[in-house]
PDB file of C-alpha atoms in Angstrom:
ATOM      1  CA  UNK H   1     -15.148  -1.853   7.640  1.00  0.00           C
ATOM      2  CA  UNK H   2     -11.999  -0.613   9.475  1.00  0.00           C
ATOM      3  CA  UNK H   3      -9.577   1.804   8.716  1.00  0.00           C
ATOM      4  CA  UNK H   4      -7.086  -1.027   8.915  1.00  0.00           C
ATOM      5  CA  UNK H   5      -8.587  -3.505   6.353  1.00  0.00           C
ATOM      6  CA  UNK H   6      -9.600  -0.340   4.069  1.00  0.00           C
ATOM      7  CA  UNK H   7      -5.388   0.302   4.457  1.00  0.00           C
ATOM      8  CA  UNK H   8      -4.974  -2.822   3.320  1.00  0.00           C
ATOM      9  CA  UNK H   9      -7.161  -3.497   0.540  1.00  0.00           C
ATOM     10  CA  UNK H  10      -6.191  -0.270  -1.069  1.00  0.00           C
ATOM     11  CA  UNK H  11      -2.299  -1.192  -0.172  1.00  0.00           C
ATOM     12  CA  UNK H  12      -2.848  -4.197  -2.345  1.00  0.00           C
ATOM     13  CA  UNK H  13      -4.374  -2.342  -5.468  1.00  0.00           C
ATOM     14  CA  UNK H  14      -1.384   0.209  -5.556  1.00  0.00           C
ATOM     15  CA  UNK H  15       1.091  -2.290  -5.733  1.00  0.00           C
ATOM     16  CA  UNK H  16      -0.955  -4.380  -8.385  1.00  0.00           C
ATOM     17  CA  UNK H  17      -1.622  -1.659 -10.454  1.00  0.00           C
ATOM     18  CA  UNK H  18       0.826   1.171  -9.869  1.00  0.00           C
ATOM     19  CA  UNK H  19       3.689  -1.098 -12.613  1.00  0.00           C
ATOM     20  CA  UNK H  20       0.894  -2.589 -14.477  1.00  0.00           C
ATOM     21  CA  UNK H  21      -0.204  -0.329 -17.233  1.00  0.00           C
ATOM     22  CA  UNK H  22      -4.051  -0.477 -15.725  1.00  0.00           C
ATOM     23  CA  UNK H  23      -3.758   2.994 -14.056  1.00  0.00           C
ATOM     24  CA  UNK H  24      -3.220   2.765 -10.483  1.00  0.00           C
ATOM     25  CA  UNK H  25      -4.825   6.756  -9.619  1.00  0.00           C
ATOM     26  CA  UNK H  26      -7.942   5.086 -11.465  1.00  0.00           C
ATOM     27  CA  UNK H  27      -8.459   1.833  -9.508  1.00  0.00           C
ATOM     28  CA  UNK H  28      -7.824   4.015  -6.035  1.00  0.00           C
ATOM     29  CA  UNK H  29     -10.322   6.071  -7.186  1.00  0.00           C
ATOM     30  CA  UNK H  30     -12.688   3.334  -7.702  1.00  0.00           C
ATOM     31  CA  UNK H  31     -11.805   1.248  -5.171  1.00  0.00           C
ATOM     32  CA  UNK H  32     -12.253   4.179  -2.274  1.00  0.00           C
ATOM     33  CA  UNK H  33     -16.048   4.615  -3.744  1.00  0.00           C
ATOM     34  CA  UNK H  34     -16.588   1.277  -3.641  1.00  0.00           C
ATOM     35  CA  UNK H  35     -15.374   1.057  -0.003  1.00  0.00           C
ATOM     36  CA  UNK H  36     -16.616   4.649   1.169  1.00  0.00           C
ATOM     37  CA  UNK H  37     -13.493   5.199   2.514  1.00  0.00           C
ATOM     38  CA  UNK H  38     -12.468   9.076   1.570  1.00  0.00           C
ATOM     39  CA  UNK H  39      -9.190   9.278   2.025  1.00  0.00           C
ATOM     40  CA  UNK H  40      -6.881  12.436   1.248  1.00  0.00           C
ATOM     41  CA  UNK H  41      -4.429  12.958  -1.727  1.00  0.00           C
ATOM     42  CA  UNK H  42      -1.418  12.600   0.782  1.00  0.00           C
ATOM     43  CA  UNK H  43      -2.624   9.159   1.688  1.00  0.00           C
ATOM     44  CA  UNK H  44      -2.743   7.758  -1.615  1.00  0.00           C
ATOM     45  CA  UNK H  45       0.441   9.145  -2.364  1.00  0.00           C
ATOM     46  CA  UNK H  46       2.192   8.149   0.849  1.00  0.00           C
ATOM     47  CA  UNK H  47       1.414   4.565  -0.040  1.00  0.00           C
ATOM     48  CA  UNK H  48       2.719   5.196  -3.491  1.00  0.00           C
ATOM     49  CA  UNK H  49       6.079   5.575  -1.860  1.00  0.00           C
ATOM     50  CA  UNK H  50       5.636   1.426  -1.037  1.00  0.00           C
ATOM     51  CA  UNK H  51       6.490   1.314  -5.362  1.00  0.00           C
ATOM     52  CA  UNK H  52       8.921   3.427  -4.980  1.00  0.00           C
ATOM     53  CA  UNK H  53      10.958   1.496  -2.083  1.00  0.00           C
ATOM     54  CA  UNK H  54      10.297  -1.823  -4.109  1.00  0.00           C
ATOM     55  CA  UNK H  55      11.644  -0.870  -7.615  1.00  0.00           C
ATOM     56  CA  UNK H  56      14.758   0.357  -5.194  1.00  0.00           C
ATOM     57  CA  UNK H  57      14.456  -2.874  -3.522  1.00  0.00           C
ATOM     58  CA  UNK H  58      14.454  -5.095  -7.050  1.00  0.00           C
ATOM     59  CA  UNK H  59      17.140  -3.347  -8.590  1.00  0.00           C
ATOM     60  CA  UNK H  60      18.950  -2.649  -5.537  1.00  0.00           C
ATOM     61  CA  UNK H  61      22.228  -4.609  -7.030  1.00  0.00           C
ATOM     62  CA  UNK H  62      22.131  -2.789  -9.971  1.00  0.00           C
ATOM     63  CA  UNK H  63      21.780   0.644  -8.740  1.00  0.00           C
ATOM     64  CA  UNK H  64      24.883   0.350  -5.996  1.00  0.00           C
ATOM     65  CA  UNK H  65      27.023  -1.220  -9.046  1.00  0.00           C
ATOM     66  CA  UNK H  66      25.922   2.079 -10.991  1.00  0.00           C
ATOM     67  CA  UNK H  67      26.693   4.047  -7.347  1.00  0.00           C
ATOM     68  CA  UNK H  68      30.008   2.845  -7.649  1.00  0.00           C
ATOM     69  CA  UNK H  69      30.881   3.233 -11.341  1.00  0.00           C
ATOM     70  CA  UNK H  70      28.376   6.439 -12.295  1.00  0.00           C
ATOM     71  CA  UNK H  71      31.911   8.374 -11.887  1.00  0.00           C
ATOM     72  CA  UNK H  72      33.864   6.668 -14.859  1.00  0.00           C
ATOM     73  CA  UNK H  73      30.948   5.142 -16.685  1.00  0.00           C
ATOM     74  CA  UNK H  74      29.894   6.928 -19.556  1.00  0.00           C
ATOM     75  CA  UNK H  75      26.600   4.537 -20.212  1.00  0.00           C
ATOM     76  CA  UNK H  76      25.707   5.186 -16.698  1.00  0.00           C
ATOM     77  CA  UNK H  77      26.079   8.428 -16.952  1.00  0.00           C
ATOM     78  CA  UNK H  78      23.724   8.823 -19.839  1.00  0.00           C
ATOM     79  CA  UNK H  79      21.528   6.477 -18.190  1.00  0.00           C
ATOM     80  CA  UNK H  80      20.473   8.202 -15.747  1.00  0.00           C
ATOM     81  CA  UNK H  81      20.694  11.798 -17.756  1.00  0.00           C
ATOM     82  CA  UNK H  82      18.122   9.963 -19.605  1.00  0.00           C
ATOM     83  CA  UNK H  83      16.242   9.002 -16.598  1.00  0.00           C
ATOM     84  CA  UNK H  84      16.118  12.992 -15.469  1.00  0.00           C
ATOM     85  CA  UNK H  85      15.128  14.055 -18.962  1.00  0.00           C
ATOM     86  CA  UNK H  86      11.891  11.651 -18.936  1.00  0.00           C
ATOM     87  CA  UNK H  87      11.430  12.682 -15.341  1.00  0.00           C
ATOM     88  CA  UNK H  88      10.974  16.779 -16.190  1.00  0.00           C
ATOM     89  CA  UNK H  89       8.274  17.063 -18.446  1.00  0.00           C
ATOM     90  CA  UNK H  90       5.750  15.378 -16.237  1.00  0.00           C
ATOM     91  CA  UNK H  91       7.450  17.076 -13.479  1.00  0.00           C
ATOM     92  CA  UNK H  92       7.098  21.007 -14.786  1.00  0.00           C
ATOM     93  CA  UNK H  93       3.567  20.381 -15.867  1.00  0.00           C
ATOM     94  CA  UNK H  94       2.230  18.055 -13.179  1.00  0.00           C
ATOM     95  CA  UNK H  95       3.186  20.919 -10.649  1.00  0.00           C
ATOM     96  CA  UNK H  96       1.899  23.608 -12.823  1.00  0.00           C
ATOM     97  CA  UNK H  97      -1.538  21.663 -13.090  1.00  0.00           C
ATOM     98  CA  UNK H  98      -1.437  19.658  -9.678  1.00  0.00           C
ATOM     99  CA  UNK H  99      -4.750  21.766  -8.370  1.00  0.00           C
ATOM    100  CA  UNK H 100      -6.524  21.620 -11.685  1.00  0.00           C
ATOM    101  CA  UNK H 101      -6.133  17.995 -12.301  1.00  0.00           C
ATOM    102  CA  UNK H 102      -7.491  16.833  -8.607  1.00  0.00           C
ATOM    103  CA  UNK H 103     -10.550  19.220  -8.384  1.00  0.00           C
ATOM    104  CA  UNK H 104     -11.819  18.961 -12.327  1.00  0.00           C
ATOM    105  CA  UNK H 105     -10.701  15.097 -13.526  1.00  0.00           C
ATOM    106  CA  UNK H 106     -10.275  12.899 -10.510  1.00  0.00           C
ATOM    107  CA  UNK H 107     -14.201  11.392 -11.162  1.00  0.00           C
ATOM    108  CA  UNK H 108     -15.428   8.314 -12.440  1.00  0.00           C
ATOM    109  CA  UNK H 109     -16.238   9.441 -16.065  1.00  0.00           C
ATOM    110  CA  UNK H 110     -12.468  10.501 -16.639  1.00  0.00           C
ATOM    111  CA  UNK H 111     -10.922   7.235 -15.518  1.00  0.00           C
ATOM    112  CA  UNK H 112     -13.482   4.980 -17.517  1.00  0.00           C
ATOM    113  CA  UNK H 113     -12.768   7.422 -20.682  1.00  0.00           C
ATOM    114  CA  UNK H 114      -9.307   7.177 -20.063  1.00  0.00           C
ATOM    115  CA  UNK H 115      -9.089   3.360 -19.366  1.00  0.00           C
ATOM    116  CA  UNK H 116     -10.840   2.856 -22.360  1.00  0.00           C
ATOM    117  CA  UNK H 117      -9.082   5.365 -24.696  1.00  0.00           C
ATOM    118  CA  UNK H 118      -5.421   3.765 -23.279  1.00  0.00           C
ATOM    119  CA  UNK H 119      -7.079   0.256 -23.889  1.00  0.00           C
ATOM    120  CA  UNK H 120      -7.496   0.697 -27.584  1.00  0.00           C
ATOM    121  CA  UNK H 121      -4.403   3.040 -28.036  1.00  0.00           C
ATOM    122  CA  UNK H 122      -2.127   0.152 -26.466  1.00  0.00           C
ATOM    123  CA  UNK H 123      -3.882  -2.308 -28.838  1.00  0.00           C
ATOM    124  CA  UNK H 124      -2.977  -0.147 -31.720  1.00  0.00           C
ATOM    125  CA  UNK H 125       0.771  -0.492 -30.610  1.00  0.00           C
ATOM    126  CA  UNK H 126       0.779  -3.603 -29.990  1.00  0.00           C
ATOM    127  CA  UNK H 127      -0.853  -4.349 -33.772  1.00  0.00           C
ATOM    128  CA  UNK H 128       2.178  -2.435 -35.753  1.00  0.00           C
ATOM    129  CA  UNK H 129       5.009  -3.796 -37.216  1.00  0.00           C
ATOM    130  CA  UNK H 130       7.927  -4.508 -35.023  1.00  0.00           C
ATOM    131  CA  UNK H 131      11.007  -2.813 -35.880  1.00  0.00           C
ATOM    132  CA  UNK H 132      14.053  -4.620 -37.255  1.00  0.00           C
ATOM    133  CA  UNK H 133      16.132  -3.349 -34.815  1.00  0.00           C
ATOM    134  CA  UNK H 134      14.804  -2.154 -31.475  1.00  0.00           C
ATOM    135  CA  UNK H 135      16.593  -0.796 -28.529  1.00  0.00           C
ATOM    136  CA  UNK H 136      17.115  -3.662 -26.377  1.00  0.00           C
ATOM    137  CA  UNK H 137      19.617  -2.681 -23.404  1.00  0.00           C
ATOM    138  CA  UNK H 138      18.645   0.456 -20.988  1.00  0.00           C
ATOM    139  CA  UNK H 139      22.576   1.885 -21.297  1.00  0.00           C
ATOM    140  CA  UNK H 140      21.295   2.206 -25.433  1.00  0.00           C
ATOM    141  CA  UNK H 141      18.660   4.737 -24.761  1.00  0.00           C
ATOM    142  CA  UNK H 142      19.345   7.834 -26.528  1.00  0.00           C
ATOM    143  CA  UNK H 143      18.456  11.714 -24.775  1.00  0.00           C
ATOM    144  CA  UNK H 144      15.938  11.770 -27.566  1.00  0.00           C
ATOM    145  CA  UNK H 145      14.452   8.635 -27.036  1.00  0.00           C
ATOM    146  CA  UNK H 146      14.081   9.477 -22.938  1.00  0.00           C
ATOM    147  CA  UNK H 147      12.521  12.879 -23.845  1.00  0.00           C
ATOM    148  CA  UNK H 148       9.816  11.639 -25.809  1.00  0.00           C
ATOM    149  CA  UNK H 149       9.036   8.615 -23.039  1.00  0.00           C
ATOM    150  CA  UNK H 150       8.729  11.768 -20.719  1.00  0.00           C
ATOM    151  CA  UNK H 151       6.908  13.549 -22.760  1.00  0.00           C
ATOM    152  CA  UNK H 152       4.747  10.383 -22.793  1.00  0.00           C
ATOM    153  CA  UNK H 153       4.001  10.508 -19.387  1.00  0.00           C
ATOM    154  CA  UNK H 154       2.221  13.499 -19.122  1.00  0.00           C
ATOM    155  CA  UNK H 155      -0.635  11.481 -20.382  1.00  0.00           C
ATOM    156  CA  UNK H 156      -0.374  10.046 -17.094  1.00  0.00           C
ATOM    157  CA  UNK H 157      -1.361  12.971 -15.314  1.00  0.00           C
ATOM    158  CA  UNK H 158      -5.014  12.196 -16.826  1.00  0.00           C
ATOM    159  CA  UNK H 159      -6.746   9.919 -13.874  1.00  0.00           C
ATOM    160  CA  UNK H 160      -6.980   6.102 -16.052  1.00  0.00           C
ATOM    161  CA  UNK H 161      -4.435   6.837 -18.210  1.00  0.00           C
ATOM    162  CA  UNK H 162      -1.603   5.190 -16.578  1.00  0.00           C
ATOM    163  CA  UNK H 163       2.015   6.304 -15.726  1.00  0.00           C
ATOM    164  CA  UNK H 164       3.372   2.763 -16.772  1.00  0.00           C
ATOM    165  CA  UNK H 165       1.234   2.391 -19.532  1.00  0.00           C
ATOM    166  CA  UNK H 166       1.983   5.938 -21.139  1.00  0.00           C
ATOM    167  CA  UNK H 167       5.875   5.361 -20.609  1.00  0.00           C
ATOM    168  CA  UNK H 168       6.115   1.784 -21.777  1.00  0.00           C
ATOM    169  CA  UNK H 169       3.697   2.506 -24.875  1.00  0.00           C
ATOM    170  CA  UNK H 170       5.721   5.493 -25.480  1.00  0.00           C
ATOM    171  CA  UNK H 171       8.907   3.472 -24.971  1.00  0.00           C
ATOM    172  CA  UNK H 172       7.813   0.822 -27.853  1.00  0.00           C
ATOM    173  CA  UNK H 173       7.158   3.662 -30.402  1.00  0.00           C
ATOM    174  CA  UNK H 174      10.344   5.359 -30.151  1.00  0.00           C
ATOM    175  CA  UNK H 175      11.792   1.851 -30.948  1.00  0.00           C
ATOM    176  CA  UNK H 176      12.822  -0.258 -27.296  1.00  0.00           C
ATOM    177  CA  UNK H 177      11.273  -3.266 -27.124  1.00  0.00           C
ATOM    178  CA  UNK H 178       9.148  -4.457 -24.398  1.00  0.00           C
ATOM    179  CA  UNK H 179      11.318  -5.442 -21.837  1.00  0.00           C
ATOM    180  CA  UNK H 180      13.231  -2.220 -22.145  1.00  0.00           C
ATOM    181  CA  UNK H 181      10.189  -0.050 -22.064  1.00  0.00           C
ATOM    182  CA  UNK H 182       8.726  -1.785 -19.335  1.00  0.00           C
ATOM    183  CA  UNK H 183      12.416  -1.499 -17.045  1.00  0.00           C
ATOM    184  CA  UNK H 184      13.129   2.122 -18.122  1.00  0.00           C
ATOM    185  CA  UNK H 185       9.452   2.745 -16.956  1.00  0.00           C
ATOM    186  CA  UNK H 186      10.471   1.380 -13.537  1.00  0.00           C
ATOM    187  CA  UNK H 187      13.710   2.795 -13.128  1.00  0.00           C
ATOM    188  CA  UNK H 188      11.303   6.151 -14.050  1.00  0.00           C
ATOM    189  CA  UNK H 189       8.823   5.616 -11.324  1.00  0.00           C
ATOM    190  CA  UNK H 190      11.787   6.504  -8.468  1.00  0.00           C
ATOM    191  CA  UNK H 191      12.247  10.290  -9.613  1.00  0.00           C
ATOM    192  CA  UNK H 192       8.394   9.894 -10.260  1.00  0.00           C
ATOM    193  CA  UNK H 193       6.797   8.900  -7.556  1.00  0.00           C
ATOM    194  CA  UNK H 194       9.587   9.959  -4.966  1.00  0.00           C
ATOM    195  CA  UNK H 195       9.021  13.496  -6.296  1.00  0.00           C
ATOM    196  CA  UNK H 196       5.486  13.583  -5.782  1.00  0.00           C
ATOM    197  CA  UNK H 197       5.559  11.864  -2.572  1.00  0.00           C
ATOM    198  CA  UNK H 198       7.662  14.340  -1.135  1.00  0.00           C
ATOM    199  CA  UNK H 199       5.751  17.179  -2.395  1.00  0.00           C
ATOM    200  CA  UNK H 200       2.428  15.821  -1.081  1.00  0.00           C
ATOM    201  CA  UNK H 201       3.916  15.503   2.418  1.00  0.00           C
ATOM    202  CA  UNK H 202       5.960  18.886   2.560  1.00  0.00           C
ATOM    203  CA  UNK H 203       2.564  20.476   0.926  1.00  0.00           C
ATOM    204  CA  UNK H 204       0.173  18.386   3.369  1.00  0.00           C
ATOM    205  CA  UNK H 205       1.698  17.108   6.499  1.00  0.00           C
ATOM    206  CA  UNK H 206      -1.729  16.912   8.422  1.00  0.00           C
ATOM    207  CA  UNK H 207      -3.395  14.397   5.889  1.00  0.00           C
ATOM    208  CA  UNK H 208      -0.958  12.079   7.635  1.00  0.00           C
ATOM    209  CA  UNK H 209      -2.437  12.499  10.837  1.00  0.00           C
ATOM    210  CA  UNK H 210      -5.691  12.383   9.320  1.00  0.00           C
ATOM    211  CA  UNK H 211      -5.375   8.821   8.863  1.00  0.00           C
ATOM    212  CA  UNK H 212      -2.818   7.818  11.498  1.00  0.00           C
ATOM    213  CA  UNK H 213       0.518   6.901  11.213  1.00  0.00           C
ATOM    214  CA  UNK H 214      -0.662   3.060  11.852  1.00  0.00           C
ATOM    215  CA  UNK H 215      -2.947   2.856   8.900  1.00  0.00           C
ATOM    216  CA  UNK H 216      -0.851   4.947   6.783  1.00  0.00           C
ATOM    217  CA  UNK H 217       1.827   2.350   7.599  1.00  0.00           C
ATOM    218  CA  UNK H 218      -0.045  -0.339   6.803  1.00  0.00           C
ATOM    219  CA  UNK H 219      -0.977   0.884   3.877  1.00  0.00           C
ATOM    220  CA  UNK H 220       2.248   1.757   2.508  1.00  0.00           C
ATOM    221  CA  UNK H 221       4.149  -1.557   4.109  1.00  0.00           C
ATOM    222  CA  UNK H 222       1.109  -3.727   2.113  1.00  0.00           C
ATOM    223  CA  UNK H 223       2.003  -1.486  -1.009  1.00  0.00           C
ATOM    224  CA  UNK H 224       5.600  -2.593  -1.140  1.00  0.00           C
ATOM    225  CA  UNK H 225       5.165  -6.028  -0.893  1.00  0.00           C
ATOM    226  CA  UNK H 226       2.442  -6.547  -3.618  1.00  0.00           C
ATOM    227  CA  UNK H 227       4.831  -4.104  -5.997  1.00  0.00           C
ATOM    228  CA  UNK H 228       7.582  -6.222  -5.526  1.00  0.00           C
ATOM    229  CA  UNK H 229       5.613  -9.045  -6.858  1.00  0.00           C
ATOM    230  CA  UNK H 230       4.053  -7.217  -9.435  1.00  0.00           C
ATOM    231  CA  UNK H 231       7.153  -6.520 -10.922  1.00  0.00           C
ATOM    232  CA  UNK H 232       9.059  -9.117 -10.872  1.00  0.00           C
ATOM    233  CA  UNK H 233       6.310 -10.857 -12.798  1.00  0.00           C
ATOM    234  CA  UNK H 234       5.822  -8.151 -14.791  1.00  0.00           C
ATOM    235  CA  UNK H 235       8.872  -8.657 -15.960  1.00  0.00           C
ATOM    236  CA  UNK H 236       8.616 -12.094 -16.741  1.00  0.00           C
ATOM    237  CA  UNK H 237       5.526 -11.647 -18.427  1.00  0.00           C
ATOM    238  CA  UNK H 238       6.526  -9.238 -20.971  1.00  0.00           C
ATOM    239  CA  UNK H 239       9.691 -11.180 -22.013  1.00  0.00           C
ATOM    240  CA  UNK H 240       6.552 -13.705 -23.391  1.00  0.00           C
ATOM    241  CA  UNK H 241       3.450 -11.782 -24.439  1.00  0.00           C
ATOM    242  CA  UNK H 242       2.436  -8.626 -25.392  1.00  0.00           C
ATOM    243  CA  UNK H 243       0.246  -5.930 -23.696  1.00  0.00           C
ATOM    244  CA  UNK H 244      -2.961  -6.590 -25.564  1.00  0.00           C
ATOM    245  CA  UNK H 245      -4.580  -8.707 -22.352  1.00  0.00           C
ATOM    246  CA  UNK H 246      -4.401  -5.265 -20.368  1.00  0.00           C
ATOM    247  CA  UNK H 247      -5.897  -3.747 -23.052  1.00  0.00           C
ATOM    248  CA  UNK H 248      -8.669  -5.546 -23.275  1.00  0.00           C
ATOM    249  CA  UNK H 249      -8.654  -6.012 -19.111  1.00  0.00           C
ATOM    250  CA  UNK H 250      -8.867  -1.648 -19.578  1.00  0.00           C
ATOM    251  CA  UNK H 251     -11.555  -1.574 -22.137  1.00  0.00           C
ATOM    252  CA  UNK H 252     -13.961  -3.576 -20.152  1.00  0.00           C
ATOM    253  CA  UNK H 253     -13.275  -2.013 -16.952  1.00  0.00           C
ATOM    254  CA  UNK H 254     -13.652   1.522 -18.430  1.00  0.00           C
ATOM    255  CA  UNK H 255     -17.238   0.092 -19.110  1.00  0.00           C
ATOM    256  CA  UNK H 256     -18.020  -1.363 -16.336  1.00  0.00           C
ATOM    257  CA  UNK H 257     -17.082   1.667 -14.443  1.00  0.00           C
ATOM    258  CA  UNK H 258     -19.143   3.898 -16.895  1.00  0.00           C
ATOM    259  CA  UNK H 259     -22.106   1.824 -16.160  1.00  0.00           C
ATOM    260  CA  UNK H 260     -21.367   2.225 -12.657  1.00  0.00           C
ATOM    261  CA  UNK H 261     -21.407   6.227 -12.544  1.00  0.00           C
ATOM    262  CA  UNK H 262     -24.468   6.348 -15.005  1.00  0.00           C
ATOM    263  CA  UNK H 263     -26.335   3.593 -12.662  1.00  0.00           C
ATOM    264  CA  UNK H 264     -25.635   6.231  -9.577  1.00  0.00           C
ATOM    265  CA  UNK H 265     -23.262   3.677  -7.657  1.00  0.00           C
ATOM    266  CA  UNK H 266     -20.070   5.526  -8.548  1.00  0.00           C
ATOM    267  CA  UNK H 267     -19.944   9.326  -7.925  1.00  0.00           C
ATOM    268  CA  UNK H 268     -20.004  11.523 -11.442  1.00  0.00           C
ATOM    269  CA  UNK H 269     -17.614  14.090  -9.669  1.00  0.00           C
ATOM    270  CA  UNK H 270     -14.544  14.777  -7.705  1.00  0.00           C
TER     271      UNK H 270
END
């Protein structure tokens, strides 16, 4: 199989599963087995940068009226000193941890733990009462309420767990509702992802030539468009139904993978 098609195929499962809460690190871990394609960390994360332009190209209204107004606009303002508050946690520790995390956990047993684990934690959420009054607009999001999201995602940093999922779950228990959990989650992904893209590339500049700048381009062009679908219906799905399908949808693919590694088809380490 070509370098091309393996750009592609693994463009479209980062922008499925990069905004759904199904892990995205975990399915490009899979998926590259499955494929043989061994491709480095700066690849993966190159393409990640495809989420990152199509959350900016979604919202793209939004963010130049909050360009123009951030000045005089006190709810923009704390907006987006929300935003930076859920961004540090993940960002002090995921550096700190960076080498650990890639040489000990990125293996088949610790995304099918993790998928599984998520799977039932996100069911438990989903079961408990709904509050009476939930945070429903992104301007209402308290400092507090940001830091603990943020402190949510450092679950993430576990291969399976799931940047969205960790955020959004973490969003409903500290009282937003879904919809607001699931766009503060995207708005989160541009410090994020743009962060770690960034410092994969200044870190790593040869894994781009690795792979060529074509592939690498077609990988992260292929990434942007399937985000921008996934998140628009995302969105629309979550303004209906709750998050329980992906937790089963985790559940059995934490199996399935387990079986996999245990059967000898997926590797058991890094």
């Amino acid at each position: 199989m070509s370098d091309i098609l393996n750009s592609i195929i693994l463009g479209i499962v980062e922008g499925i599963t990069e905004f759904l809460p199904v892990s995205s690190t975990g399915h490009l871990i899979v998926t590259q087995e499955i494929l043989g394609f061994k491709g480095s960390d700066t690849f993966e994360i190159v393409i990640q940068l495809g989420g990152v332009l199509a959350v900016l190209w979604f919202y793209f209204q939004t963010l130049w009226q909050q360009a123009k107004t951030v000045r005089d606009d006190r709810q923009v303002q704390r907006f987006w000193m929300g935003v930076i508050l859920a961004f540090l946690p993940a960002a002090f520790v995921g550096l700190a941890l960076h080498s650990y995390i890639t040489h000990y956990l990125f293996n088949g047993v610790t995304v099918a733990i993790s998928l599984i684990m998520g799977g039932l934690v996100m069911w438990w959420i989903e079961g408990r009462p709904q509050r009476e009054v939930a945070t429903t607009e992104l301007e209402h999001i308290t400092p507090k309420q940001a830091f603990a999201i943020g402190c949510a995602q450092l679950c993430s940093l576990i291969p399976g767990v799931s940047r969205s999922a960790s955020t959004i779950m973490g969003g409903m228990l500290v009282g937003l509702n879904r919809p607001t959990a699931t766009g503060f989650s995207f708005f989160l992904s541009i410090p994020t992802l743009g962060a770690a893209s960034l410092y994969s590339l200044m870190k790593d500049m040869q894994g781009v030539g690795e792979h060529g700048l074509l592939n690498i381009g077609i990988g992260l062009f292929t990434s942007f468009i399937v985000s921008l679908l996934a998140i628009g219906w995302l969105l629309r799905y979550v303004s209906k139904n709750s998050f329980r399908g992906f937790a089963v949808y985790r559940i059995v693919a934490g199996i399935v993978i387990l079986a996999l590694t245990y059967s000898g088809f997926l590797q058991v380490s890094a």
